[in-house]
Coordinates of C-alpha atoms in Angstrom, one line a residue:
Chain A
X26 CA -57.9 50.5 21.2
X27 CA -55.8 49.0 18.5
X28 CA -56.4 44.8 18.4
X29 CA -54.0 43.3 20.0
X30 CA -51.1 41.2 17.6
X31 CA -51.4 37.3 17.4
X32 CA -49.4 34.0 17.3
X33 CA -51.4 33.0 13.5
X34 CA -50.9 29.5 13.9
X35 CA -50.1 27.1 17.4
X36 CA -47.1 25.9 15.3
X37 CA -45.9 29.0 14.6
X38 CA -46.1 29.4 17.8
X39 CA -44.9 26.5 19.8
X40 CA -41.7 27.2 16.8
X41 CA -41.2 30.0 18.5
X42 CA -41.5 28.7 22.6
X43 CA -39.2 26.5 21.1
X44 CA -37.0 28.7 19.4
X45 CA -37.1 30.7 22.4
X46 CA -35.5 27.4 24.2
X47 CA -33.1 26.3 22.0
X48 CA -30.2 28.5 22.2
X49 CA -25.9 27.4 22.3
X50 CA -26.8 25.8 25.4
X51 CA -28.7 23.0 24.0
X52 CA -25.6 22.0 22.2
X53 CA -22.9 23.0 23.8
X54 CA -24.1 23.1 27.1
X55 CA -25.8 20.1 28.4
X56 CA -23.2 17.0 26.4
X57 CA -20.1 18.7 28.8
X58 CA -22.5 18.7 31.7
X59 CA -23.8 15.4 31.1
X60 CA -20.1 13.9 30.8
X61 CA -17.7 15.8 33.6
X62 CA -21.3 14.4 35.8
X63 CA -21.6 11.5 35.8
X64 CA -22.8 10.2 32.9
X65 CA -26.0 9.0 32.1
X66 CA -26.5 9.4 36.9
X67 CA -26.3 12.3 35.5
X68 CA -30.1 12.6 33.8
X69 CA -31.6 11.2 37.1
X70 CA -31.0 14.6 39.0
X71 CA -31.2 16.4 35.1
X72 CA -35.6 14.7 34.7
X73 CA -36.4 14.8 38.4
X74 CA -35.0 18.7 37.8
X75 CA -37.3 18.3 34.7
X76 CA -40.6 17.6 36.1
X77 CA -40.1 19.6 39.6
X78 CA -38.9 22.9 38.1
X79 CA -38.4 23.0 34.5
X80 CA -42.4 21.9 33.5
X81 CA -44.0 23.9 36.4
X82 CA -42.1 27.1 36.1
X83 CA -42.9 26.7 32.1
X84 CA -46.6 26.1 33.0
X85 CA -46.4 29.0 35.3
X86 CA -45.1 31.4 33.3
X87 CA -47.8 30.1 30.4
X88 CA -50.2 31.0 33.0
X89 CA -48.9 33.9 33.7
X90 CA -48.3 35.3 30.1
X91 CA -51.6 34.3 28.8
X92 CA -54.0 35.7 31.9
X93 CA -52.1 39.0 31.5
X94 CA -52.6 38.7 27.5
X95 CA -56.4 39.3 28.8
X96 CA -55.7 43.2 29.9
X97 CA -53.3 44.1 27.6
X98 CA -51.0 43.7 29.1
X99 CA -47.2 42.1 27.1
X100 CA -44.9 41.8 29.9
X101 CA -45.2 41.3 33.7
X102 CA -44.7 44.6 34.2
X103 CA -48.3 44.4 33.8
X104 CA -49.2 41.1 34.5
X105 CA -48.0 41.4 37.8
X106 CA -49.8 44.4 38.0
X107 CA -52.9 42.5 37.8
X108 CA -52.3 40.7 40.3
X109 CA -49.6 42.5 43.2
X110 CA -52.3 45.6 43.9
X111 CA -49.3 46.6 45.6
X112 CA -47.3 49.6 44.0
X113 CA -45.0 47.5 44.0
X114 CA -45.7 45.6 41.8
X115 CA -45.4 47.1 38.4
X116 CA -41.3 48.1 39.6
X117 CA -41.0 44.4 40.3
X118 CA -42.6 43.5 36.8
X119 CA -39.9 46.4 34.9
X120 CA -37.3 43.1 36.0
X121 CA -39.3 40.9 33.6
X122 CA -37.9 43.4 30.5
X123 CA -35.0 44.6 31.9
X124 CA -33.8 40.7 32.5
X125 CA -33.9 39.7 29.4
X126 CA -32.8 43.7 28.2
X127 CA -29.7 42.8 29.9
X128 CA -29.2 38.9 28.5
X129 CA -29.4 39.9 24.4
X130 CA -26.5 43.0 25.5
X131 CA -24.2 39.9 25.7
X132 CA -26.1 37.0 24.4
X133 CA -26.2 39.2 20.1
X134 CA -22.0 39.8 21.0
X135 CA -21.7 36.1 21.9
X136 CA -24.2 34.7 18.9
X137 CA -22.4 37.4 17.0
X138 CA -19.0 34.3 17.2
X139 CA -22.0 31.3 15.8
X140 CA -22.4 33.8 12.3
X141 CA -18.5 34.5 11.9
X142 CA -17.2 31.5 12.4
X143 CA -19.8 29.7 9.9
X144 CA -18.0 32.2 7.6
X145 CA -14.6 32.0 8.8
X146 CA -16.2 28.8 7.9
X147 CA -17.3 28.8 3.5
X148 CA -14.5 30.5 2.8
X149 CA -11.6 28.4 5.2
X150 CA -9.9 30.7 7.0
X151 CA -9.0 29.1 9.9
X152 CA -8.0 25.5 7.5
X153 CA -5.1 25.1 8.0
X154 CA -5.1 25.7 12.4
X155 CA -4.1 21.8 13.7
X156 CA -3.6 22.8 17.2
X157 CA -5.6 23.1 20.1
X158 CA -3.1 26.7 21.6
X159 CA -3.3 27.8 17.7
X160 CA -6.4 27.4 17.7
X161 CA -7.5 28.8 20.3
X162 CA -4.9 32.0 19.7
X163 CA -7.4 32.3 16.7
X164 CA -10.6 32.9 19.1
X165 CA -8.6 34.9 20.8
X166 CA -7.7 36.7 18.4
X167 CA -10.7 37.6 17.2
X168 CA -12.4 38.4 19.8
X169 CA -9.4 40.5 20.1
X170 CA -7.9 40.1 23.7
X171 CA -4.7 39.0 21.7
X172 CA -2.7 40.0 19.1
X173 CA -3.3 38.0 15.8
X174 CA -1.8 38.0 12.1
X175 CA -5.1 37.7 10.5
X176 CA -7.3 40.1 13.1
X177 CA -6.2 43.7 13.1
X178 CA -7.7 44.4 16.7
X179 CA -12.4 43.5 17.2
X180 CA -12.9 44.8 13.2
X181 CA -14.0 42.0 12.4
X182 CA -15.4 41.1 15.4
X183 CA -17.7 43.8 15.5
X184 CA -18.7 43.9 11.8
X185 CA -19.7 40.9 12.4
X186 CA -21.5 42.3 15.5
X187 CA -22.9 44.7 14.2
X188 CA -24.5 42.5 11.0
X189 CA -26.2 40.3 14.0
X190 CA -28.0 42.5 15.7
X191 CA -29.1 44.6 12.2
X192 CA -30.7 41.0 11.7
X193 CA -32.2 41.1 15.2
X194 CA -33.3 44.2 14.9
X195 CA -35.0 43.4 11.1
X196 CA -37.1 40.4 12.5
X197 CA -38.3 42.7 16.1
X198 CA -39.3 45.0 14.1
X199 CA -41.8 42.2 11.3
X200 CA -43.6 42.1 14.7
X201 CA -45.4 38.5 16.0
X202 CA -46.9 37.0 13.1
X203 CA -44.7 38.6 10.6
X204 CA -41.4 39.1 12.5
X205 CA -40.8 36.1 15.1
X206 CA -43.2 33.2 14.1
X207 CA -42.2 33.8 10.4
X208 CA -38.5 33.1 11.5
X209 CA -39.0 30.4 13.9
X210 CA -40.7 28.7 10.4
X211 CA -37.8 29.0 8.6
X212 CA -34.7 29.6 11.5
X213 CA -36.5 26.0 13.8
X214 CA -36.4 23.2 11.1
X215 CA -33.2 24.1 9.5
X216 CA -31.9 23.2 12.5
X217 CA -33.7 20.3 13.4
X218 CA -31.6 19.5 9.3
X219 CA -28.9 20.8 10.3
X220 CA -28.7 18.8 13.7
X221 CA -30.0 15.8 11.2
X222 CA -27.1 16.0 9.2
X223 CA -24.8 16.6 11.4
X224 CA -25.1 13.3 13.8
X225 CA -25.7 11.1 10.3
X226 CA -22.4 12.3 9.6
X227 CA -20.5 11.9 13.3
X228 CA -22.0 8.1 13.5
X229 CA -20.9 7.4 10.3
X230 CA -17.2 8.1 11.7
X231 CA -17.0 5.3 13.2
X232 CA -13.4 5.2 14.5
X233 CA -11.6 8.2 12.3
X234 CA -8.2 6.2 13.2
X235 CA -7.2 2.6 12.3
X236 CA -4.6 2.8 14.9
X237 CA -6.3 5.0 17.5
X238 CA -9.4 2.3 18.3
X239 CA -10.1 3.6 21.7
X240 CA -11.2 7.4 19.5
X241 CA -14.5 6.0 17.9
X242 CA -17.7 7.8 18.4
X243 CA -18.7 4.3 20.3
X244 CA -16.4 5.7 23.0
X245 CA -18.2 9.3 23.0
X246 CA -21.5 8.0 24.0
X247 CA -20.2 5.8 26.4
X248 CA -18.4 8.9 27.3
X249 CA -21.6 10.5 27.8
X250 CA -24.3 8.1 28.7
X251 CA -22.1 4.8 30.8
X252 CA -24.1 6.3 34.3
X253 CA -21.3 6.3 37.1
X254 CA -24.1 4.7 40.5
X255 CA -21.3 6.5 43.0
X256 CA -21.8 10.3 42.3
X257 CA -24.8 10.6 42.2
X258 CA -25.5 11.4 46.0
X259 CA -22.8 13.7 45.3
X260 CA -25.1 17.1 45.9
X261 CA -23.3 19.5 42.8
X262 CA -24.1 17.1 40.1
X263 CA -27.8 17.8 41.3
X264 CA -27.2 21.4 41.2
X265 CA -25.1 21.5 37.8
X266 CA -28.9 18.9 37.2
X267 CA -30.9 22.1 38.0
X268 CA -28.8 24.4 36.7
X269 CA -28.9 22.6 33.2
X270 CA -33.0 21.9 33.2
X271 CA -33.2 26.1 34.6
X272 CA -31.1 27.4 31.7
X273 CA -32.4 24.8 28.8
X274 CA -35.4 25.9 29.4
X275 CA -34.9 29.7 28.8
X276 CA -37.4 30.2 32.6
X277 CA -37.0 33.4 34.9
X278 CA -36.1 35.9 31.4
X279 CA -39.5 37.6 30.5
X280 CA -39.6 36.0 27.5
X281 CA -42.4 32.8 27.8
X282 CA -44.6 35.7 29.8
X283 CA -44.8 37.8 27.0
X284 CA -44.9 35.7 23.3
X285 CA -47.7 34.0 25.9
X286 CA -49.4 37.1 26.0
X287 CA -49.9 37.7 22.4
X288 CA -52.5 34.0 22.6
X289 CA -56.5 33.7 23.0
X290 CA -58.3 33.3 26.7
X291 CA -59.0 30.0 25.7
X292 CA -55.8 28.8 24.1
X293 CA -54.1 26.0 25.8
X294 CA -51.9 26.7 27.4
X295 CA -50.6 23.1 29.1
X296 CA -49.8 20.9 25.7
X297 CA -48.5 23.9 23.8
X298 CA -45.9 24.6 26.8
X299 CA -45.2 20.8 27.1
X300 CA -44.6 21.1 22.9
X301 CA -41.5 23.3 24.0
X302 CA -40.0 22.2 26.6
X303 CA -40.4 18.2 24.3
X304 CA -39.1 20.6 21.1
X305 CA -36.1 21.4 23.5
X306 CA -35.4 18.4 24.9
X307 CA -35.6 16.5 21.9
X308 CA -33.1 19.3 20.9
X309 CA -30.6 18.6 24.0
X310 CA -30.6 15.5 24.5
X311 CA -30.7 13.8 21.2
X312 CA -29.0 15.6 19.5
X313 CA -27.5 17.9 21.2
X314 CA -25.5 15.2 23.2
X315 CA -25.3 13.8 19.4
X316 CA -22.5 16.1 18.3
X317 CA -20.3 17.5 19.9
X318 CA -18.9 15.0 22.6
X319 CA -18.8 12.1 20.8
X320 CA -17.0 14.1 17.6
X321 CA -14.4 14.6 19.8
X322 CA -13.5 11.5 21.5
X323 CA -13.7 10.3 17.9
X324 CA -10.8 12.5 17.4
X325 CA -9.2 13.6 19.8
X326 CA -9.3 10.9 22.7
X327 CA -11.4 10.6 26.4
X328 CA -8.7 12.9 27.9
X329 CA -8.0 15.5 25.2
X330 CA -12.0 15.5 25.9
X331 CA -12.2 15.6 29.1
X332 CA -9.9 18.2 29.7
X333 CA -11.9 20.9 27.0
X334 CA -14.8 19.7 28.3
X335 CA -12.8 21.6 31.6
X336 CA -12.5 24.6 30.4
X337 CA -15.4 25.0 29.2
X338 CA -18.8 25.3 26.5
X339 CA -16.8 27.9 24.3
X340 CA -13.5 25.6 23.8
X341 CA -15.4 22.7 22.5
X342 CA -17.7 24.5 19.9
X343 CA -15.1 26.5 18.6
X344 CA -11.8 25.1 18.7
X345 CA -12.3 22.0 19.1
X346 CA -15.1 21.5 16.9
X347 CA -13.3 24.4 14.0
X348 CA -9.8 21.4 13.8
X349 CA -11.3 17.6 14.3
X350 CA -14.0 19.6 10.7
X351 CA -11.0 20.4 9.5
X352 CA -10.1 16.9 9.3
X353 CA -13.3 15.6 7.5
X354 CA -13.8 15.2 3.6
X355 CA -16.0 18.0 3.0
X356 CA -14.9 19.1 6.5
X357 CA -15.8 23.4 4.8
X358 CA -19.4 22.1 4.7
X359 CA -19.9 20.9 8.3
X360 CA -18.0 23.2 9.7
X361 CA -20.8 25.8 8.0
X362 CA -23.5 23.6 9.0
X363 CA -22.8 23.6 12.8
X364 CA -22.0 27.1 13.1
X365 CA -24.9 27.8 11.5
X366 CA -26.7 25.8 14.6
X367 CA -25.6 27.7 16.8
X368 CA -26.7 31.1 15.6
X369 CA -30.2 29.6 14.6
X370 CA -30.3 28.5 17.8
X371 CA -29.1 31.9 19.5
X372 CA -30.8 34.6 16.9
X373 CA -34.8 32.5 18.3
X374 CA -33.6 32.4 21.4
X375 CA -32.6 36.6 20.4
X376 CA -35.4 37.5 19.1
X377 CA -37.5 36.0 22.3
X378 CA -34.6 38.3 24.9
X379 CA -35.1 41.5 23.1
X380 CA -39.3 41.4 22.3
X381 CA -40.6 41.9 26.4
X382 CA -38.9 45.7 26.3
X383 CA -40.6 46.1 22.3
X384 CA -44.2 45.3 23.5
X385 CA -43.3 48.2 26.4
X386 CA -42.2 50.7 24.5
X387 CA -45.3 49.6 22.5
X388 CA -47.5 49.1 25.0
X389 CA -46.9 51.8 27.7
X390 CA -45.2 55.0 25.7
X391 CA -47.2 53.7 22.4
X392 CA -44.3 54.3 20.1
X393 CA -44.6 52.8 16.8
X394 CA -43.1 48.3 15.8
X395 CA -40.4 49.4 13.7
X396 CA -39.7 52.8 15.4
X397 CA -38.9 50.8 18.4
X398 CA -37.5 48.1 16.9
X399 CA -34.7 50.7 16.2
X400 CA -34.2 52.3 19.3
X401 CA -33.8 48.8 20.6
X402 CA -31.3 48.2 18.2
X403 CA -29.7 51.3 19.5
X404 CA -28.8 50.4 22.7
X405 CA -28.0 46.9 22.2
X406 CA -24.8 48.7 20.4
X407 CA -24.6 51.3 22.8
X408 CA -24.2 49.6 25.3
X409 CA -22.9 45.8 24.0
X410 CA -19.5 47.9 23.6
X411 CA -17.8 47.4 26.7
X412 CA -18.5 43.3 25.9
X413 CA -16.3 43.7 23.6
X414 CA -13.8 46.2 24.3
X415 CA -14.1 45.1 27.5
X416 CA -14.5 40.8 27.4
X417 CA -10.4 40.0 28.4
X418 CA -11.1 42.3 31.4
X419 CA -14.3 40.1 32.8
X420 CA -16.1 41.9 32.0
X421 CA -19.2 39.8 29.9
X422 CA -18.6 37.4 32.1
X423 CA -19.7 39.8 35.3
X424 CA -23.2 40.6 33.2
X425 CA -23.7 36.6 32.4
X426 CA -23.6 35.7 36.1
X427 CA -25.7 38.8 38.1
X428 CA -28.1 38.4 35.2
X429 CA -27.6 35.0 33.0
X430 CA -27.6 33.4 36.6
X431 CA -28.0 34.7 39.8
X432 CA -31.0 37.5 38.3
X433 CA -32.6 34.5 36.1
X434 CA -33.8 32.1 39.1
X435 CA -34.4 35.1 41.9
X436 CA -37.1 36.5 39.0
X437 CA -38.1 33.3 38.3
X438 CA -38.1 32.3 42.6
X439 CA -40.5 36.1 42.2
X440 CA -42.9 35.2 39.0
X441 CA -43.4 31.9 40.8
X442 CA -44.3 33.5 44.4
X443 CA -46.7 35.9 42.6
X444 CA -48.5 33.3 40.8
X445 CA -48.1 30.4 42.6
X446 CA -48.9 32.4 46.1
X447 CA -50.1 36.5 45.2
X448 CA -53.1 35.3 43.1
X449 CA -53.5 32.1 44.9
X450 CA -53.1 28.1 43.9
X451 CA -57.9 28.0 43.4
X452 CA -56.4 30.7 40.6
X453 CA -53.3 29.3 39.5
X454 CA -55.0 26.1 39.1
X455 CA -58.4 27.2 36.4
X456 CA -54.9 30.2 34.5
X457 CA -53.3 26.0 33.6
X458 CA -55.7 24.3 33.1
X459 CA -58.3 26.2 30.9
X460 CA -58.4 25.7 28.2
X461 CA -56.1 23.0 28.6
X462 CA -56.5 20.4 25.8
X463 CA -54.8 17.4 27.9
X464 CA -55.1 16.6 31.2
X465 CA -53.1 17.9 34.1
X466 CA -51.8 16.0 36.8
X467 CA -53.2 17.5 40.0
X468 CA -50.0 16.8 42.1
X469 CA -48.6 19.8 40.3
X470 CA -50.8 21.8 41.9
X471 CA -49.3 20.7 45.1
X472 CA -45.6 21.3 42.9
X473 CA -46.2 24.3 42.0
X474 CA -46.6 25.8 45.0
X475 CA -44.7 25.1 47.7
X476 CA -41.9 21.9 46.0
X477 CA -40.6 24.7 42.7
X478 CA -40.0 27.9 44.6
X479 CA -38.3 25.8 47.2
X480 CA -36.1 24.1 44.7
X481 CA -35.6 27.3 43.4
X482 CA -34.7 28.8 46.9
X483 CA -32.6 25.8 47.4
X484 CA -30.5 26.7 43.8
X485 CA -30.2 30.6 44.7
X486 CA -28.3 29.5 47.8
X487 CA -26.5 27.5 46.7
X488 CA -25.0 29.8 43.3
X489 CA -23.7 31.8 45.5
X490 CA -22.3 29.5 47.7
X491 CA -19.9 28.5 45.1
X492 CA -19.0 31.6 44.1
X493 CA -17.7 32.8 47.3
X494 CA -16.7 28.8 48.3
X495 CA -14.4 29.2 45.1
X496 CA -10.9 30.5 44.3
X497 CA -12.0 33.0 41.6
X498 CA -15.3 34.5 43.3
X499 CA -17.7 36.5 40.6
X500 CA -18.9 37.9 43.5
X501 CA -15.9 38.0 45.9
X502 CA -13.8 40.1 42.7
X503 CA -11.4 37.3 44.0
X504 CA -9.6 35.6 41.7
X505 CA -9.3 39.3 38.9
X506 CA -6.9 41.3 38.8
X507 CA -5.3 44.6 40.0
X508 CA -5.9 46.5 35.7
X509 CA -10.2 44.1 35.7
X510 CA -11.5 45.8 38.3
X511 CA -12.3 49.0 36.7
X512 CA -14.6 47.3 34.7
X513 CA -16.2 44.6 36.1
X514 CA -17.5 47.3 38.9
X515 CA -18.4 49.6 35.9
X516 CA -20.4 46.1 34.0
X517 CA -21.9 45.6 38.3
X518 CA -22.5 49.2 37.5
X519 CA -24.4 49.4 34.0
X520 CA -26.4 46.0 35.1
X521 CA -27.5 49.0 38.3
X522 CA -28.4 51.8 35.6
X523 CA -30.3 49.5 33.4
X524 CA -32.4 48.0 35.8
X525 CA -33.1 51.9 37.8
X526 CA -33.8 52.8 33.7
X527 CA -36.2 50.1 34.2
X528 CA -38.1 51.3 37.2
X529 CA -38.0 54.6 35.8
X530 CA -39.5 54.1 33.0
X531 CA -41.8 52.5 35.0
X532 CA -43.1 54.7 37.0
X533 CA -43.5 57.6 33.0
X534 CA -45.4 54.4 31.6
X535 CA -47.4 54.3 34.6
X536 CA -47.8 59.0 34.8
X537 CA -48.3 58.5 31.3
X538 CA -51.3 56.5 32.1
X539 CA -52.5 58.1 34.3
X540 CA -52.8 60.9 32.2
X541 CA -54.5 60.0 29.8
X542 CA -57.2 58.3 31.9
X543 CA -57.8 61.6 34.3
X544 CA -58.7 62.7 29.8
X545 CA -60.8 60.7 29.5
Chain B
X24 CA -13.5 3.5 26.9
X25 CA -17.2 0.8 25.8
X26 CA -20.1 1.4 26.2
X27 CA -22.1 -0.4 29.5
X28 CA -25.2 -2.0 30.0
X29 CA -26.1 0.8 32.6
X30 CA -25.0 3.0 29.4
X31 CA -27.3 1.7 26.5
X32 CA -30.1 1.3 29.4
X33 CA -30.0 5.4 30.3
X34 CA -29.6 5.7 26.2
X35 CA -32.7 3.7 25.1
X36 CA -34.9 4.5 28.0
X37 CA -34.5 8.8 26.8
X38 CA -34.5 8.2 24.1
X39 CA -38.0 6.8 23.2
X40 CA -39.5 8.4 25.9
X41 CA -38.0 12.1 24.6
X42 CA -39.4 10.7 21.4
X43 CA -42.6 9.8 22.1
X44 CA -43.3 13.0 23.7
X45 CA -41.9 15.2 21.0
X46 CA -44.0 13.1 18.2
X47 CA -46.6 13.0 20.9
X48 CA -47.0 16.1 21.6
X49 CA -46.4 17.9 17.9
X50 CA -48.9 15.9 16.3
X51 CA -51.9 17.0 19.0
X52 CA -50.8 20.6 18.9
X53 CA -50.4 20.9 15.2
X54 CA -54.4 18.8 14.1
X55 CA -55.4 21.4 17.5
X56 CA -55.1 24.8 16.4
X57 CA -56.4 27.7 17.7
X58 CA -59.8 27.6 19.5
X59 CA -61.4 31.5 18.7

């Protein structure tokens, strides 16, 4: 048996794990959620969710990953099989590589927009567009949703998407230490440096237009942080806060168990897991909360920022921010930094999302790493094409909801039950505390067994309920036009097809292993 | 909109706690290295 890959350094592991967690959501989703859900008050359910949901799940995934790695399992296929002696376990575990695959298929496309906008900023493509409607038309023209003078269809968009996929393939073909860890050691410090420079620039803006003293950075910070205690009894802010914690830590994606499987039996998971959480929270609350919203309020005012925030994270990042940067001296440099920052956040997450399938192909079928990376690149292009061409029909939104929201919570629920109940509370606690560099309070034993699965169940039910009671329900397709429905059903069929294909691969891998054992 | 006392309290408490946690964990992790 060949020697398993390992992380070269502990700081490299932390940076790679933090890179997995720090994504576009830290800089676009968090400030928007905080501003829309009670300002400073949002931090109360946010921190409670971090303690009761985020941290326990992080520790469950880290410990389960390290446990599986002892038996040569890099994905939840092998991990579930070891924990639950049932023939169905491995098929359930296949979700640990199909879910991240389904996410990365559309995530690389969104990630490519940040690379494209970094290029557009550096070359000042959109400079001169000074109102929201025109900037929105620029974005939609780039995405091929509407015709635009600067773009002929989706060609430019496709070029940047293919460059992004190739970059991902290049990194993952280098393996754990020489690919993913090396990328994290370069991209994560750069991300922090760019964010630091942008924050200093934002804070020195003060009140950009003295004629409008109410439009200032201080007002922007007040917009995010001033508490509205009347909202604390509102269930929606609790669901929003729990959801933000869940997404920001990249839980339920199968990536953390996979990365943790490259640890050794007695390596610490408690402190290292906590380190990645604290790095992610630093990037989200301190860096993410101090750029987009404050600068938007300083230039556009509270009312316009509220409207932009209500429209969505992408409007904030790709419509408001490019418009604002044009108003700054040397704005193209800051705009390039902003989009490169988002790109670094995106690429460190997308390589993590590809690793479970890579590991499965390598471990179960003996596929060479470079060949597995090429297969993955081909899958990303083939299954990603509908995201590019059917974006306007809501194809990507279906994938995002079914996999990026419901799928993640459901899989995290399965993981928590698998580890805290089927593996057993005593085994779980022994696994978590073995080799730990910090003492984990015993109360987390009960939190992990009772509170976390319960919170996940409630969250799952709440999301489904919120969707089916909304006017544009994704589940019921109530907001979808007749012309969109075939594409939305196609999206659902693709998701089901990839999940089924994943299970078929597990079946074939199992047959192959049995044949090899029989020969021995 | 101006920052209220409550806003300052939330901002200072959250920033301080997160910064200390981040610095403490990072330093301990870097010093620790791998066991094997």
